[in-house]
Tab-separated table of C-alpha atoms and ligand atoms in Angstrom:
chain	number	residue	atom	x	y	z
A	583	UNK	CA	-31.696	-73.312	-22.910
A	584	UNK	CA	-28.107	-73.625	-24.016
A	585	UNK	CA	-29.019	-72.019	-27.325
A	586	UNK	CA	-30.733	-69.223	-25.446
A	587	UNK	CA	-27.558	-68.675	-23.443
A	588	UNK	CA	-25.423	-68.877	-26.557
A	589	UNK	CA	-27.582	-66.235	-28.204
A	590	UNK	CA	-27.429	-64.015	-25.151
A	591	UNK	CA	-23.656	-64.198	-25.238
A	592	UNK	CA	-23.469	-63.257	-28.911
A	593	UNK	CA	-26.019	-60.450	-28.543
A	594	UNK	CA	-24.284	-58.961	-25.542
A	595	UNK	CA	-20.855	-59.068	-27.132
A	596	UNK	CA	-22.039	-57.404	-30.362
A	597	UNK	CA	-24.015	-54.761	-28.431
A	598	UNK	CA	-21.004	-53.967	-26.284
A	599	UNK	CA	-18.757	-53.550	-29.311
A	600	UNK	CA	-20.906	-50.713	-30.655
A	601	UNK	CA	-20.753	-48.697	-27.474
A	602	UNK	CA	-17.987	-46.297	-26.640
A	603	UNK	CA	-19.345	-44.259	-23.746
A	604	UNK	CA	-19.212	-45.437	-20.140
A	605	UNK	CA	-22.731	-44.474	-18.976
A	606	UNK	CA	-24.374	-46.352	-21.876
A	607	UNK	CA	-22.169	-49.371	-21.177
A	608	UNK	CA	-23.374	-49.410	-17.607
A	609	UNK	CA	-26.988	-49.393	-18.776
A	610	UNK	CA	-26.270	-52.302	-21.070
A	611	UNK	CA	-24.452	-54.204	-18.331
A	612	UNK	CA	-27.534	-53.955	-16.127
A	613	UNK	CA	-29.739	-55.044	-18.998
A	614	UNK	CA	-27.732	-58.264	-19.423
A	615	UNK	CA	-26.115	-59.021	-16.107
A	616	UNK	CA	-28.259	-57.141	-13.595
A	617	UNK	CA	-30.352	-58.914	-10.940
A	618	UNK	CA	-33.423	-58.680	-13.150
A	619	UNK	CA	-31.450	-58.809	-16.380
A	620	UNK	CA	-31.589	-61.150	-19.336
A	621	UNK	CA	-29.154	-63.742	-17.939
A	622	UNK	CA	-31.002	-63.907	-14.637
A	623	UNK	CA	-34.332	-64.426	-16.346
A	624	UNK	CA	-32.966	-67.346	-18.391
A	625	UNK	CA	-31.420	-68.908	-15.310
A	626	UNK	CA	-34.751	-68.722	-13.490
A	627	UNK	CA	-35.707	-71.797	-15.503
A	628	UNK	CA	-32.680	-73.721	-14.223
A	629	UNK	CA	-34.462	-75.469	-11.312
A	630	UNK	CA	-36.966	-76.983	-13.761
A	631	UNK	CA	-34.240	-79.003	-15.521
A	632	UNK	CA	-33.252	-82.570	-14.723
A	633	UNK	CA	-30.354	-82.837	-12.308
A	634	UNK	CA	-27.571	-83.845	-14.781
A	635	UNK	CA	-28.579	-81.327	-17.414
A	636	UNK	CA	-28.886	-78.687	-14.721
A	637	UNK	CA	-25.245	-79.170	-13.814
A	638	UNK	CA	-24.072	-78.970	-17.391
A	639	UNK	CA	-26.234	-75.977	-18.266
A	640	UNK	CA	-25.199	-74.275	-15.030
A	641	UNK	CA	-21.541	-74.642	-15.916
A	642	UNK	CA	-22.186	-73.330	-19.391
A	643	UNK	CA	-24.103	-70.366	-17.949
A	644	UNK	CA	-21.068	-69.457	-15.814
A	645	UNK	CA	-18.826	-69.545	-18.859
A	646	UNK	CA	-21.263	-67.283	-20.705
A	647	UNK	CA	-21.371	-64.920	-17.775
A	648	UNK	CA	-17.572	-64.675	-17.605
A	649	UNK	CA	-17.296	-64.113	-21.334
A	650	UNK	CA	-19.890	-61.353	-21.239
A	651	UNK	CA	-18.256	-59.744	-18.191
A	652	UNK	CA	-14.909	-59.819	-19.909
A	653	UNK	CA	-16.428	-58.143	-22.966
A	654	UNK	CA	-17.828	-55.419	-20.733
A	655	UNK	CA	-14.512	-54.914	-18.964
A	656	UNK	CA	-12.661	-54.554	-22.231
A	657	UNK	CA	-15.280	-52.179	-23.620
A	658	UNK	CA	-15.053	-50.079	-20.455
A	659	UNK	CA	-11.281	-49.854	-20.824
A	660	UNK	CA	-11.603	-48.822	-24.464
A	661	UNK	CA	-14.227	-46.184	-23.601
A	662	UNK	CA	-11.953	-44.757	-20.898
A	663	UNK	CA	-9.075	-44.555	-23.325
A	664	UNK	CA	-11.196	-42.670	-25.843
A	665	UNK	CA	-12.449	-40.280	-23.180
A	666	UNK	CA	-8.947	-39.597	-21.911
A	667	UNK	CA	-7.693	-38.932	-25.354
A	668	UNK	CA	-10.400	-36.412	-26.139
A	669	UNK	CA	-9.864	-34.727	-22.777
A	670	UNK	CA	-6.157	-34.424	-23.437
A	671	UNK	CA	-6.968	-32.846	-26.786
A	672	UNK	CA	-9.503	-30.339	-25.477
A	673	UNK	CA	-7.684	-29.444	-22.287
A	674	UNK	CA	-4.264	-29.145	-23.810
A	675	UNK	CA	-1.914	-26.894	-21.925
A	676	UNK	CA	1.367	-25.598	-23.225
A	677	UNK	CA	3.507	-25.454	-20.129
A	678	UNK	CA	6.286	-23.766	-22.064
A	679	UNK	CA	4.108	-20.806	-23.148
A	680	UNK	CA	5.095	-17.508	-21.468
A	681	UNK	CA	2.696	-16.548	-18.634
A	682	UNK	CA	0.463	-13.498	-18.532
A	683	UNK	CA	2.310	-11.283	-16.094
A	684	UNK	CA	0.015	-9.485	-13.631
A	685	UNK	CA	0.648	-5.761	-13.477
A	686	UNK	CA	2.257	-4.865	-10.168
A	687	UNK	CA	1.912	-1.300	-8.965
A	688	UNK	CA	4.249	0.629	-6.690
A	689	UNK	CA	4.062	3.193	-3.955
A	690	UNK	CA	3.252	6.754	-4.892
A	691	UNK	CA	6.249	8.983	-5.462
A	692	UNK	CA	5.449	11.037	-2.381
A	693	UNK	CA	5.048	7.925	-0.204
A	694	UNK	CA	8.418	6.711	-1.442
A	695	UNK	CA	9.941	10.050	-0.450
A	696	UNK	CA	8.367	9.877	3.014
A	697	UNK	CA	9.771	6.393	3.551
A	698	UNK	CA	13.203	7.557	2.509
A	699	UNK	CA	13.061	10.588	4.802
A	700	UNK	CA	11.966	8.382	7.684
A	701	UNK	CA	14.724	5.893	7.001
A	702	UNK	CA	17.416	8.579	7.065
A	703	UNK	CA	16.266	10.063	10.371
A	704	UNK	CA	15.812	6.619	11.899
A	705	UNK	CA	19.534	6.108	11.415
A	706	UNK	CA	20.117	9.125	13.681
A	707	UNK	CA	17.906	7.653	16.385
A	708	UNK	CA	14.724	9.563	15.564
A	709	UNK	CA	11.471	7.686	15.857
A	710	UNK	CA	8.285	8.421	14.018
A	711	UNK	CA	5.318	9.687	15.930
A	712	UNK	CA	1.878	10.598	14.707
A	713	UNK	CA	-0.194	13.558	15.718
A	714	UNK	CA	-3.621	14.747	14.563
A	715	UNK	CA	-4.092	16.534	11.275
A	716	UNK	CA	-7.466	17.866	12.432
A	717	UNK	CA	-6.147	19.916	15.286
A	718	UNK	CA	-6.998	22.375	18.035
A	719	UNK	CA	-5.893	25.934	17.326
A	720	UNK	CA	-4.049	25.604	20.610
A	721	UNK	CA	-1.458	23.114	19.300
A	722	UNK	CA	-1.254	24.634	15.820
A	723	UNK	CA	-0.722	28.200	17.094
A	724	UNK	CA	-1.167	29.338	20.705
A	725	UNK	CA	1.146	26.774	22.262
A	726	UNK	CA	3.673	27.694	19.579
A	727	UNK	CA	3.837	31.248	20.819
A	728	UNK	CA	1.481	32.538	18.121
A	729	UNK	CA	-1.371	34.165	20.050
A	730	UNK	CA	-4.844	34.681	18.644
A	731	UNK	CA	-5.042	37.608	16.255
A	732	UNK	CA	-1.284	37.751	15.748
A	733	UNK	CA	-0.413	38.853	12.202
A	734	UNK	CA	2.132	36.010	11.882
A	735	UNK	CA	-0.818	33.664	11.533
A	736	UNK	CA	-1.540	35.006	8.051
A	737	UNK	CA	1.386	33.019	6.675
A	738	UNK	CA	-0.401	29.783	7.464
A	739	UNK	CA	-3.484	30.361	5.287
A	740	UNK	CA	-5.477	28.102	7.527
A	741	UNK	CA	-8.625	26.061	6.902
A	742	UNK	CA	-10.955	26.227	9.882
A	743	UNK	CA	-13.440	23.562	10.876
A	744	UNK	CA	-16.861	25.232	10.863
A	745	UNK	CA	-19.076	25.305	13.906
A	746	UNK	CA	-22.398	23.542	13.658
A	747	UNK	CA	-24.371	25.791	11.237
A	748	UNK	CA	-27.666	24.638	12.789
A	749	UNK	CA	-26.684	25.906	16.210
A	750	UNK	CA	-24.081	28.635	15.677
A	751	UNK	CA	-24.437	30.017	19.193
A	752	UNK	CA	-23.775	26.666	20.882
A	753	UNK	CA	-20.132	26.475	21.849
A	754	UNK	CA	-18.666	23.547	19.963
A	755	UNK	CA	-15.750	23.068	22.266
A	756	UNK	CA	-15.860	22.652	25.998
A	757	UNK	CA	-12.579	24.287	26.760
A	758	UNK	CA	-12.330	27.913	25.747
A	759	UNK	CA	-8.608	27.459	25.462
A	760	UNK	CA	-9.246	25.183	22.507
A	761	UNK	CA	-11.872	27.384	20.991
A	762	UNK	CA	-11.155	26.599	17.385
A	763	UNK	CA	-10.346	23.595	15.306
A	764	UNK	CA	-8.259	23.685	12.145
A	765	UNK	CA	-6.794	21.428	9.492
A	766	UNK	CA	-3.247	21.671	10.688
A	767	UNK	CA	-1.302	24.012	8.364
A	768	UNK	CA	2.071	22.641	9.500
A	769	UNK	CA	3.472	19.646	11.321
A	770	UNK	CA	4.720	21.908	14.124
A	771	UNK	CA	1.500	21.099	15.992
A	772	UNK	CA	3.374	17.927	16.952
A	773	UNK	CA	5.957	19.814	19.025
A	774	UNK	CA	3.948	20.542	22.160
A	775	UNK	CA	1.912	17.341	21.818
A	776	UNK	CA	5.129	15.341	21.780
A	777	UNK	CA	6.479	17.168	24.834
A	778	UNK	CA	3.223	16.452	26.681
A	779	UNK	CA	3.243	12.776	25.749
A	780	UNK	CA	6.852	11.694	25.836
A	781	UNK	CA	9.619	11.372	28.315
A	782	UNK	CA	12.700	13.457	27.734
A	783	UNK	CA	14.965	13.351	25.805
A	784	UNK	CA	12.936	13.567	22.592
A	785	UNK	CA	14.013	12.681	19.057
A	786	UNK	CA	10.833	12.833	17.046
A	787	UNK	CA	10.132	12.743	13.342
A	788	UNK	CA	6.515	13.508	12.511
A	789	UNK	CA	5.464	13.076	8.874
A	790	UNK	CA	1.935	14.107	8.169
A	791	UNK	CA	-0.560	15.744	5.842
A	792	UNK	CA	-0.870	19.509	6.138
A	793	UNK	CA	-3.365	21.918	4.617
A	794	UNK	CA	-3.268	25.493	3.383
A	795	UNK	CA	-5.521	27.628	1.208
A	796	UNK	CA	-3.232	27.738	-1.798
A	797	UNK	CA	-3.025	26.242	-5.266
A	798	UNK	CA	-0.566	27.155	-8.030
A	799	UNK	CA	2.389	25.554	-9.767
A	800	UNK	CA	4.390	25.377	-6.540
A	801	UNK	CA	1.529	24.831	-4.062
A	802	UNK	CA	-1.232	22.312	-3.433
A	803	UNK	CA	-3.895	22.733	-0.706
A	804	UNK	CA	-3.073	19.330	0.767
A	805	UNK	CA	0.602	18.553	1.061
A	806	UNK	CA	2.989	16.834	3.469
A	807	UNK	CA	5.593	18.010	5.895
A	808	UNK	CA	8.136	16.291	8.052
A	809	UNK	CA	8.928	17.798	11.389
A	810	UNK	CA	11.936	16.995	13.457
A	811	UNK	CA	12.123	17.793	17.144
A	812	UNK	CA	15.063	17.116	19.414
A	813	UNK	CA	15.022	18.108	23.088
A	814	UNK	CA	17.756	17.239	25.530
A	815	UNK	CA	20.241	18.870	27.849
A	816	UNK	CA	22.831	20.937	26.019
A	817	UNK	CA	21.420	20.806	22.478
A	818	UNK	CA	22.936	23.527	20.290
A	819	UNK	CA	22.758	24.926	16.777
A	820	UNK	CA	25.741	22.701	15.934
A	821	UNK	CA	23.505	19.657	16.520
A	822	UNK	CA	20.908	21.150	14.187
A	823	UNK	CA	23.470	21.858	11.487
A	824	UNK	CA	24.982	18.367	11.772
A	825	UNK	CA	21.553	16.744	11.503
A	826	UNK	CA	20.643	18.831	8.457
A	827	UNK	CA	23.922	18.036	6.704
A	828	UNK	CA	23.449	14.333	7.376
A	829	UNK	CA	19.993	14.504	5.851
A	830	UNK	CA	21.055	16.575	2.849
A	831	UNK	CA	23.967	14.281	2.022
A	832	UNK	CA	21.896	11.114	2.344
A	833	UNK	CA	18.815	12.358	0.575
A	834	UNK	CA	20.279	14.588	-2.114
A	835	UNK	CA	23.851	13.402	-2.562
A	836	UNK	CA	27.226	13.455	-0.831
A	837	UNK	CA	28.324	16.687	-2.525
A	838	UNK	CA	25.361	18.802	-1.345
A	839	UNK	CA	25.804	21.363	1.419
A	840	UNK	CA	23.375	23.246	3.635
A	841	UNK	CA	23.465	26.722	5.081
A	842	UNK	CA	21.458	28.435	7.789
A	843	UNK	CA	20.033	31.813	6.836
A	844	UNK	CA	18.602	34.029	9.606
A	845	UNK	CA	14.823	34.169	9.560
A	846	UNK	CA	11.926	34.592	11.953
A	847	UNK	CA	9.402	32.169	13.381
A	848	UNK	CA	7.466	32.800	16.570
A	849	UNK	CA	8.202	29.306	17.882
A	850	UNK	CA	11.966	29.203	17.414
A	851	UNK	CA	14.714	31.528	18.606
A	852	UNK	CA	16.967	31.931	16.765
A	853	UNK	CA	15.181	30.899	13.562
A	854	UNK	CA	16.593	29.949	10.180
A	855	UNK	CA	15.695	29.174	6.653
A	856	UNK	CA	17.698	26.179	5.522
A	857	UNK	CA	19.154	26.362	2.028
A	858	UNK	CA	20.841	23.617	0.081
A	859	UNK	CA	23.334	23.971	-2.753
A	860	UNK	CA	21.674	23.780	-6.153
A	861	UNK	CA	22.135	20.546	-8.055
A	862	UNK	CA	22.362	22.268	-11.456
A	863	UNK	CA	25.129	24.789	-10.776
A	864	UNK	CA	26.633	23.038	-7.718
A	865	UNK	CA	26.238	26.162	-5.603
A	866	UNK	CA	28.028	28.468	-8.059
A	867	UNK	CA	24.924	30.357	-9.181
A	868	UNK	CA	26.317	30.310	-12.711
A	869	UNK	CA	26.605	27.753	-15.485
A	870	UNK	CA	29.121	28.630	-18.258
A	871	UNK	CA	29.096	32.242	-17.162
A	872	UNK	CA	25.278	32.477	-17.306
A	873	UNK	CA	23.005	32.823	-14.279
A	874	UNK	CA	21.672	29.383	-13.188
A	875	UNK	CA	18.019	29.218	-14.208
A	876	UNK	CA	17.066	26.850	-11.400
A	877	UNK	CA	18.338	28.770	-8.384
A	878	UNK	CA	19.727	32.105	-9.656
A	879	UNK	CA	22.170	32.311	-6.731
A	880	UNK	CA	23.561	28.851	-6.020
A	881	UNK	CA	21.150	27.962	-3.211
A	882	UNK	CA	17.665	26.523	-2.988
A	883	UNK	CA	15.394	27.045	-0.024
A	884	UNK	CA	14.466	23.846	1.800
A	885	UNK	CA	12.399	25.060	4.755
A	886	UNK	CA	12.363	26.436	8.268
A	887	UNK	CA	14.213	25.442	11.420
A	888	UNK	CA	15.451	26.884	14.671
A	889	UNK	CA	16.087	26.421	18.364
A	890	UNK	CA	12.831	25.734	20.196
A	891	UNK	CA	11.556	28.947	21.826
A	892	UNK	CA	11.536	28.908	25.650
A	893	UNK	CA	7.804	29.731	25.632
A	894	UNK	CA	7.147	26.653	23.531
A	895	UNK	CA	9.197	24.444	25.869
A	896	UNK	CA	7.199	25.850	28.753
A	897	UNK	CA	3.903	25.236	26.972
A	898	UNK	CA	4.974	21.595	26.723
A	899	UNK	CA	5.930	21.445	30.407
A	900	UNK	CA	9.676	21.422	29.767
A	901	UNK	CA	11.986	23.634	31.811
A	902	UNK	CA	13.909	25.921	29.407
A	903	UNK	CA	16.586	26.500	32.046
A	904	UNK	CA	17.455	22.849	32.013
A	905	UNK	CA	16.660	21.718	28.488
A	906	UNK	CA	17.095	23.069	24.991
A	907	UNK	CA	16.178	21.741	21.580
A	908	UNK	CA	15.905	22.306	17.879
A	909	UNK	CA	13.083	21.822	15.413
A	910	UNK	CA	12.747	21.851	11.657
A	911	UNK	CA	9.768	21.452	9.336
A	912	UNK	CA	9.932	20.973	5.599
A	913	UNK	CA	7.558	20.127	2.791
A	914	UNK	CA	7.889	16.562	1.514
A	915	UNK	CA	6.789	17.457	-2.027
A	916	UNK	CA	9.167	20.398	-2.201
A	917	UNK	CA	12.084	18.375	-0.872
A	918	UNK	CA	11.284	15.594	-3.300
A	919	UNK	CA	11.185	17.956	-6.261
A	920	UNK	CA	14.585	19.339	-5.346
A	921	UNK	CA	16.106	15.894	-5.575
A	922	UNK	CA	18.262	15.559	-8.639
A	923	UNK	CA	16.742	13.795	-11.590
A	924	UNK	CA	13.159	14.629	-10.676
A	925	UNK	CA	12.104	17.517	-12.792
A	926	UNK	CA	8.462	18.310	-12.218
A	927	UNK	CA	7.351	21.664	-13.553
A	928	UNK	CA	4.002	21.827	-11.763
A	929	UNK	CA	3.672	20.346	-8.276
A	930	UNK	CA	-0.030	19.652	-8.837
A	931	UNK	CA	0.821	16.827	-11.235
A	932	UNK	CA	1.699	14.740	-8.158
A	933	UNK	CA	-1.975	14.515	-7.229
A	934	UNK	CA	-3.660	14.213	-10.619
A	935	UNK	CA	-3.491	10.411	-10.557
A	936	UNK	CA	-2.231	10.358	-14.112
A	937	UNK	CA	-0.639	6.914	-14.476
A	938	UNK	CA	1.508	8.056	-17.399
A	939	UNK	CA	3.254	10.325	-14.924
A	940	UNK	CA	3.189	8.114	-11.824
A	941	UNK	CA	4.510	5.018	-13.601
A	942	UNK	CA	7.779	6.749	-14.312
A	943	UNK	CA	8.904	6.608	-10.695
B	215	LIG	N1	6.276	25.078	10.737
B	215	LIG	C1	7.069	25.940	9.913
B	215	LIG	C2	6.386	26.078	8.553
B	215	LIG	O1	5.526	25.382	8.244
B	215	LIG	C3	8.468	25.405	9.694
B	215	LIG	C4	9.265	25.286	10.950
B	215	LIG	C5	9.243	24.135	11.700
B	215	LIG	C6	10.068	26.340	11.366
B	215	LIG	C7	9.982	24.009	12.845
B	215	LIG	C8	10.808	26.228	12.499
B	215	LIG	C9	10.800	25.084	13.233
B	215	LIG	O2	6.727	26.963	7.805
């Protein structure tokens, strides 16, 4: 029996030496040391031995068991080391290598301009409000003192929302006063809405999409405007001029000036076109004795403004005897393109989604 045990020890130790992988080692361990393994089956005979020999053989069997266990433990350690090493080799990571930088986009040029415009007016105490871009004719025109059929409407090249073609004779709108729906052609629709919704005094800046049937190098059918509206007691043209100068100096540069040029809008009285000194010729109209090619006369047209017409105040439930106000409404794209350094020949490029263009800003 001792020889059997001796042999088992030698066999196990040689077998273990040949193995390098942990799962196979485990199999082998069970084969030798498991409950039904080789050692156990030899020791089954133990009770048949005489008492003294049993003791001696028993002791020897324990020694064999420890030796074999030790061999397994060492083999396991060696196998682990080999596995670790090959993992380190295959999963090698150079922590000093430069990373792959993810491409980070940025806001669209026009969105950037809108944020800047908003920021400037916020500093004067204006707050942004939002009003519908799909709008009743009432707010886009009638309430602004532009009655139905008035020729002044032609300027606004309006898109109308069609009635239900299946049932053309069914009135689409309940209230005859709001008989038509349009894509708002200007942000001035916000004026009467704001008066209806807000407490006086009002300092509103409304930046929104606007729509007109037009497309050429200076026009796109969908564009943006920002509309300012201030209503309080004792508001005068001086307040309008001061606000416009503040905007022009902060948006375009400290040396830019504005001027008010008489004009006509149905919803303001008096009305103005606002011009700003040209960046190229600094308001001179000439560069080295030659006519400035950008502006021709020293000034560039920014957009409309005026003192809110009494009829419009009334339409918004405000008493024109007590309150007065000014309003202005300019195109975001146009204003943006007049900013120095941005030289875009064709306004439509803003909406072509050409990354080669957009990435430059
Ligand atoms: N809504 C006018 C336009 O789109 C501009 C404007 C706004 C004029 C406010 C006067 C006052 O042309």
